[in-house]
Short mmCIF file of C-alpha atoms in Angstrom, two decimals:
data_model
loop_
_atom_site.label_atom_id
_atom_site.label_comp_id
_atom_site.label_asym_id
_atom_site.label_seq_id
_atom_site.Cartn_x
_atom_site.Cartn_y
_atom_site.Cartn_z
CA UNK A 44 3.75 85.72 -145.94
CA UNK A 45 3.05 82.28 -147.64
CA UNK A 46 2.29 83.01 -151.05
CA UNK A 47 0.32 79.87 -150.95
CA UNK A 48 -3.60 79.93 -151.86
CA UNK A 49 -5.76 77.71 -149.34
CA UNK A 50 -6.66 74.11 -150.63
CA UNK A 51 -10.26 73.05 -150.59
CA UNK A 52 -11.96 69.88 -150.92
CA UNK A 53 -14.74 70.94 -151.64
CA UNK A 54 -15.62 74.81 -154.00
CA UNK A 55 -19.10 74.68 -153.21
CA UNK A 56 -21.49 73.86 -150.10
CA UNK A 57 -25.01 74.35 -148.34
CA UNK A 58 -25.73 74.48 -144.45
CA UNK A 59 -28.82 73.45 -143.73
CA UNK A 60 -30.20 74.27 -140.17
CA UNK A 61 -33.13 73.46 -137.86
CA UNK A 62 -36.01 74.91 -137.65
CA UNK A 63 -39.00 72.61 -137.67
CA UNK A 64 -41.49 73.49 -140.40
CA UNK A 65 -40.04 76.45 -140.94
CA UNK A 66 -37.59 74.35 -142.48
CA UNK A 67 -39.07 73.56 -145.41
CA UNK A 68 -38.32 77.42 -146.21
CA UNK A 69 -35.22 75.08 -147.40
CA UNK A 70 -36.68 73.82 -150.14
CA UNK A 71 -38.02 76.82 -151.95
CA UNK A 72 -33.68 78.28 -151.51
CA UNK A 73 -33.05 74.90 -152.82
CA UNK A 74 -35.07 76.10 -156.37
CA UNK A 75 -34.01 79.07 -156.86
CA UNK A 76 -30.58 78.33 -155.94
CA UNK A 77 -30.53 75.37 -158.53
CA UNK A 78 -32.23 78.13 -160.77
CA UNK A 79 -29.16 80.04 -160.31
CA UNK A 80 -27.01 77.29 -161.64
CA UNK A 81 -25.02 76.20 -158.80
CA UNK A 82 -24.85 72.39 -157.50
CA UNK A 83 -23.53 72.23 -154.38
CA UNK A 84 -20.73 69.49 -154.13
CA UNK A 85 -21.67 69.14 -150.28
CA UNK A 86 -24.62 69.46 -148.37
CA UNK A 87 -25.51 69.57 -144.47
CA UNK A 88 -28.22 70.12 -142.29
CA UNK A 89 -29.22 70.19 -138.50
CA UNK A 90 -32.78 68.46 -137.73
CA UNK A 91 -35.15 70.34 -140.55
CA UNK A 92 -32.07 70.68 -142.67
CA UNK A 93 -31.05 67.52 -142.43
CA UNK A 94 -34.37 66.21 -143.80
CA UNK A 95 -34.37 69.13 -146.44
CA UNK A 96 -30.44 68.64 -147.34
CA UNK A 97 -30.86 63.93 -147.44
CA UNK A 98 -33.56 64.51 -150.14
CA UNK A 99 -32.03 66.64 -152.13
CA UNK A 100 -28.65 64.73 -151.57
CA UNK A 101 -31.23 61.75 -153.17
CA UNK A 102 -31.99 63.79 -156.55
CA UNK A 103 -34.67 64.84 -155.37
CA UNK A 104 -36.41 68.07 -156.88
CA UNK A 105 -38.29 70.72 -154.42
CA UNK A 106 -41.59 69.93 -155.77
CA UNK A 107 -41.30 65.89 -154.49
CA UNK A 108 -40.27 66.79 -151.51
CA UNK A 109 -43.35 69.21 -151.02
CA UNK A 110 -45.90 66.55 -151.91
CA UNK A 111 -44.36 64.06 -149.30
CA UNK A 112 -46.11 66.82 -146.62
CA UNK A 113 -48.41 68.00 -148.46
CA UNK A 114 -52.22 67.23 -146.91
CA UNK A 115 -50.78 66.07 -144.20
CA UNK A 116 -51.00 65.99 -139.98
CA UNK A 117 -48.09 66.25 -137.77
CA UNK A 118 -49.59 63.17 -135.68
CA UNK A 119 -48.88 61.32 -138.69
CA UNK A 120 -44.74 61.31 -138.65
CA UNK A 121 -45.09 60.40 -134.74
CA UNK A 122 -46.70 58.20 -132.23
CA UNK A 123 -46.85 58.58 -129.08
CA UNK A 124 -45.45 56.68 -126.59
CA UNK A 125 -44.97 56.43 -122.52
CA UNK A 126 -42.96 59.82 -121.86
CA UNK A 127 -39.76 58.53 -119.97
CA UNK A 128 -37.08 59.98 -122.41
CA UNK A 129 -40.11 61.84 -124.91
CA UNK A 130 -44.07 62.23 -125.39
CA UNK A 131 -43.34 61.22 -129.12
CA UNK A 132 -41.83 58.09 -131.48
CA UNK A 133 -40.31 59.20 -134.70
CA UNK A 134 -41.58 56.42 -136.33
CA UNK A 135 -43.70 57.68 -138.87
CA UNK A 136 -40.91 59.89 -140.03
CA UNK A 137 -38.33 56.91 -139.86
CA UNK A 138 -41.24 55.10 -141.89
CA UNK A 139 -41.07 58.74 -144.79
CA UNK A 140 -37.62 58.24 -145.04
CA UNK A 141 -37.19 54.54 -145.36
CA UNK A 142 -40.01 53.97 -147.89
CA UNK A 143 -39.61 57.38 -150.16
CA UNK A 144 -35.07 57.71 -150.17
CA UNK A 145 -34.09 56.15 -153.17
CA UNK A 146 -30.18 55.68 -151.32
CA UNK A 147 -30.08 52.99 -148.63
CA UNK A 148 -27.02 53.97 -147.75
CA UNK A 149 -24.68 57.66 -147.24
CA UNK A 150 -22.51 56.44 -150.46
CA UNK A 151 -25.05 56.05 -152.30
CA UNK A 152 -26.60 59.65 -152.25
CA UNK A 153 -25.64 61.84 -155.43
CA UNK A 154 -24.15 64.38 -153.22
CA UNK A 155 -22.15 63.96 -150.48
CA UNK A 156 -23.92 64.17 -147.65
CA UNK A 157 -23.36 65.17 -143.82
CA UNK A 158 -26.22 65.11 -140.76
CA UNK A 159 -25.77 66.52 -137.41
CA UNK A 160 -26.86 65.00 -134.28
CA UNK A 161 -26.25 65.54 -130.34
CA UNK A 162 -24.82 61.88 -128.63
CA UNK A 163 -27.27 62.68 -125.77
CA UNK A 164 -24.90 61.03 -123.66
CA UNK A 165 -21.67 62.52 -124.06
CA UNK A 166 -23.37 66.01 -124.38
CA UNK A 167 -21.66 66.82 -128.00
CA UNK A 168 -22.12 67.24 -131.13
CA UNK A 169 -21.58 64.12 -133.93
CA UNK A 170 -21.66 64.39 -137.45
CA UNK A 171 -22.62 61.50 -139.52
CA UNK A 172 -21.50 60.92 -143.63
CA UNK A 173 -20.96 57.57 -144.31
CA UNK A 174 -22.49 53.88 -143.79
CA UNK A 175 -26.25 52.80 -143.41
CA UNK A 176 -27.13 54.54 -140.83
CA UNK A 177 -28.33 57.56 -143.61
CA UNK A 178 -32.56 57.50 -142.03
CA UNK A 179 -31.11 56.78 -138.06
CA UNK A 180 -29.06 59.81 -138.25
CA UNK A 181 -31.57 61.81 -140.34
CA UNK A 182 -35.04 61.31 -137.42
CA UNK A 183 -31.74 61.82 -134.90
CA UNK A 184 -30.47 65.02 -135.88
CA UNK A 185 -34.86 65.83 -136.11
CA UNK A 186 -35.60 63.90 -132.83
CA UNK A 187 -36.51 67.43 -130.58
CA UNK A 188 -35.46 66.01 -126.84
CA UNK A 189 -38.31 65.80 -124.46
CA UNK A 190 -41.26 65.95 -127.41
CA UNK A 191 -39.33 63.16 -129.08
CA UNK A 192 -37.41 60.06 -127.38
CA UNK A 193 -33.89 60.08 -128.28
CA UNK A 194 -32.41 58.02 -131.35
CA UNK A 195 -30.55 54.71 -131.15
CA UNK A 196 -27.21 54.32 -133.12
CA UNK A 197 -25.37 51.67 -132.29
CA UNK A 198 -26.63 51.65 -128.83
CA UNK A 199 -25.46 55.13 -128.47
CA UNK A 200 -29.00 57.34 -127.44
CA UNK A 201 -29.36 60.48 -129.94
CA UNK A 202 -30.91 63.92 -129.81
CA UNK A 203 -31.77 66.94 -132.52
CA UNK A 204 -28.25 67.91 -134.01
CA UNK A 205 -29.44 71.53 -132.83
CA UNK A 206 -29.06 71.29 -128.91
CA UNK A 207 -25.48 72.65 -129.75
CA UNK A 208 -25.24 73.54 -133.57
CA UNK A 209 -27.78 74.58 -135.02
CA UNK A 210 -26.83 76.21 -138.10
CA UNK A 211 -23.69 73.97 -138.98
CA UNK A 212 -21.53 76.12 -140.79
CA UNK A 213 -18.35 75.83 -138.95
CA UNK A 214 -18.25 72.18 -139.46
CA UNK A 215 -17.81 72.84 -143.43
CA UNK A 216 -16.25 75.68 -143.49
CA UNK A 217 -11.97 74.57 -143.72
CA UNK A 218 -13.56 72.09 -146.32
CA UNK A 219 -15.24 74.48 -148.52
CA UNK A 220 -14.06 77.81 -150.60
CA UNK A 221 -17.98 79.37 -150.47
CA UNK A 222 -20.19 78.37 -148.23
CA UNK A 223 -24.40 78.85 -148.80
CA UNK A 224 -26.32 79.29 -145.25
CA UNK A 225 -29.89 78.58 -144.97
CA UNK A 226 -30.46 80.02 -141.42
CA UNK A 227 -34.51 79.98 -140.17
CA UNK A 228 -34.50 79.78 -136.56
CA UNK A 229 -35.01 83.23 -135.88
CA UNK A 230 -37.69 83.65 -133.45
CA UNK A 231 -40.47 85.87 -133.08
CA UNK A 232 -41.56 87.86 -129.26
CA UNK A 233 -44.48 85.92 -127.10
CA UNK A 234 -47.81 86.25 -128.07
CA UNK A 235 -49.93 85.05 -125.31
CA UNK A 236 -49.37 81.85 -122.58
CA UNK A 237 -48.07 78.74 -123.59
CA UNK A 238 -48.95 75.04 -122.86
CA UNK A 239 -46.43 72.42 -121.69
CA UNK A 240 -45.60 71.19 -125.24
CA UNK A 241 -45.77 74.45 -126.48
CA UNK A 242 -43.70 75.33 -123.65
CA UNK A 243 -40.53 72.90 -124.57
CA UNK A 244 -40.90 73.73 -128.46
CA UNK A 245 -40.01 77.54 -127.36
CA UNK A 246 -37.39 76.84 -124.80
CA UNK A 247 -35.36 74.90 -127.97
CA UNK A 248 -36.09 77.29 -129.53
CA UNK A 249 -34.40 79.80 -127.78
CA UNK A 250 -31.48 77.80 -126.92
CA UNK A 251 -30.75 76.74 -130.99
CA UNK A 252 -31.35 80.75 -132.24
CA UNK A 253 -28.43 81.30 -129.72
CA UNK A 254 -25.77 78.98 -130.56
CA UNK A 255 -26.32 80.38 -134.44
CA UNK A 256 -24.64 83.70 -134.68
CA UNK A 257 -21.00 82.19 -134.93
CA UNK A 258 -22.05 80.52 -137.85
CA UNK A 259 -24.11 83.56 -139.57
CA UNK A 260 -21.26 85.01 -139.76
CA UNK A 261 -19.20 82.27 -141.74
CA UNK A 262 -20.79 82.13 -144.64
CA UNK A 263 -20.44 83.80 -147.98
CA UNK A 264 -23.91 84.48 -148.94
CA UNK A 265 -26.35 83.91 -145.90
CA UNK A 266 -29.71 83.52 -146.63
CA UNK A 267 -32.62 84.07 -144.09
CA UNK A 268 -36.44 83.98 -144.95
CA UNK A 269 -38.41 86.31 -143.00
CA UNK A 270 -42.21 86.00 -142.55
CA UNK A 271 -41.75 82.57 -141.01
CA UNK A 272 -40.70 83.16 -137.27
CA UNK A 273 -44.22 82.37 -135.61
CA UNK A 274 -44.55 79.09 -137.31
CA UNK A 275 -45.36 76.68 -134.65
CA UNK A 276 -42.01 73.94 -135.24
CA UNK A 277 -44.62 71.42 -135.94
CA UNK A 278 -46.74 73.39 -138.68
CA UNK A 279 -47.41 71.83 -141.76
CA UNK A 280 -50.21 73.47 -142.73
CA UNK A 281 -48.46 75.65 -144.46
CA UNK A 282 -45.67 73.86 -146.40
CA UNK A 283 -46.25 75.16 -150.00
CA UNK A 284 -46.31 78.80 -148.96
CA UNK A 285 -43.34 78.98 -146.41
CA UNK A 286 -41.62 76.82 -149.46
CA UNK A 287 -42.60 79.97 -151.16
CA UNK A 288 -40.75 82.67 -148.58
CA UNK A 289 -37.38 81.06 -148.89
CA UNK A 290 -37.70 80.88 -152.49
CA UNK A 291 -38.72 84.42 -153.02
CA UNK A 292 -35.75 85.07 -150.54
CA UNK A 293 -33.55 83.48 -152.17
CA UNK A 294 -34.19 84.78 -155.23
CA UNK A 295 -33.91 88.18 -153.92
CA UNK A 296 -30.63 87.03 -152.04
CA UNK A 297 -28.99 85.81 -155.55
CA UNK A 298 -29.22 89.69 -157.19
CA UNK A 299 -27.04 91.08 -154.92
CA UNK A 300 -23.14 91.32 -156.22
CA UNK A 301 -21.49 89.39 -153.92
CA UNK A 302 -23.67 86.82 -154.64
CA UNK A 303 -23.14 87.30 -158.53
CA UNK A 304 -19.77 87.43 -157.88
CA UNK A 305 -19.93 84.00 -156.14
CA UNK A 306 -22.13 82.40 -158.49
CA UNK A 307 -19.82 83.26 -161.57
CA UNK A 308 -16.82 81.90 -160.27
CA UNK A 309 -18.32 78.65 -158.99
CA UNK A 310 -19.89 77.87 -162.87
CA UNK A 311 -16.61 79.16 -164.23
CA UNK A 312 -14.85 76.57 -161.49
CA UNK A 313 -17.39 73.75 -163.03
CA UNK A 314 -16.79 74.78 -166.58
CA UNK A 315 -13.35 74.02 -165.90
CA UNK A 316 -13.96 70.51 -163.67
CA UNK A 317 -15.74 69.59 -166.78
CA UNK A 318 -13.22 70.65 -169.76
CA UNK A 319 -10.52 68.53 -167.53
CA UNK A 320 -12.21 65.30 -167.07
CA UNK A 321 -13.26 65.46 -170.92
CA UNK A 322 -9.37 65.80 -171.74
CA UNK A 323 -8.31 62.86 -169.00
CA UNK A 324 -11.02 61.01 -170.39
CA UNK A 325 -10.00 61.40 -173.72
CA UNK A 326 -6.57 60.81 -172.80
CA UNK A 327 -6.99 57.73 -171.27
CA UNK A 328 -8.56 55.85 -174.04
#
């Protein structure tokens, strides 16, 4: 038996799953994690998780992100198009990101960030974590097939990362000692008949939900906000309410003994890191 302890590139990682408008719960969770003193060394996000994650990695406070979406309608972030590869263009979301993100490339973010998308041609999960395709990679991660047209990056068509990896814990598991995962993809029983748009939405949600099972078991702390499963993927009328649910869920979760112990270890690790950096700074003068 080896006595060597495994080494990790990062101490703490956040994995934020996809879920459309339910992803505003991520903002409440991030606020609660901030209040507990935790700060991630890396963030990975799929779809709505990529959207919340990139703003957080760019230094936005959750309250600032709420303001960007308050009193907005879904079609303000989308544009109708000829339905050849999708009914809508993600041009509005692209403009929102370009207008508000301070970072123009991955390397300018305050926290390392990974966006998860799907290569539509080759049928595989792809991650983006460097270069100047920051905005395009997040838009790609949010481009639900059929509803939205694919996002092209370097002439390759990409769609929502939730097709194969809606809850991307496994993609950073080996790199992180601890992973906090936020899963917002649970679905509710069908309440009534649907139109074709809602049928497409529900089909995608069922598919995305089915590929989260393995990743749920890989989390050190798993946070799953309840009471949002009936929310439409594109409902922007309850942004703050959904965020509040995420916040309360996370506060409760962080009071559990396992979460307390992990938080304690992470805070101790951060303190030691500060001491080491200060020592190196003094001795290098």
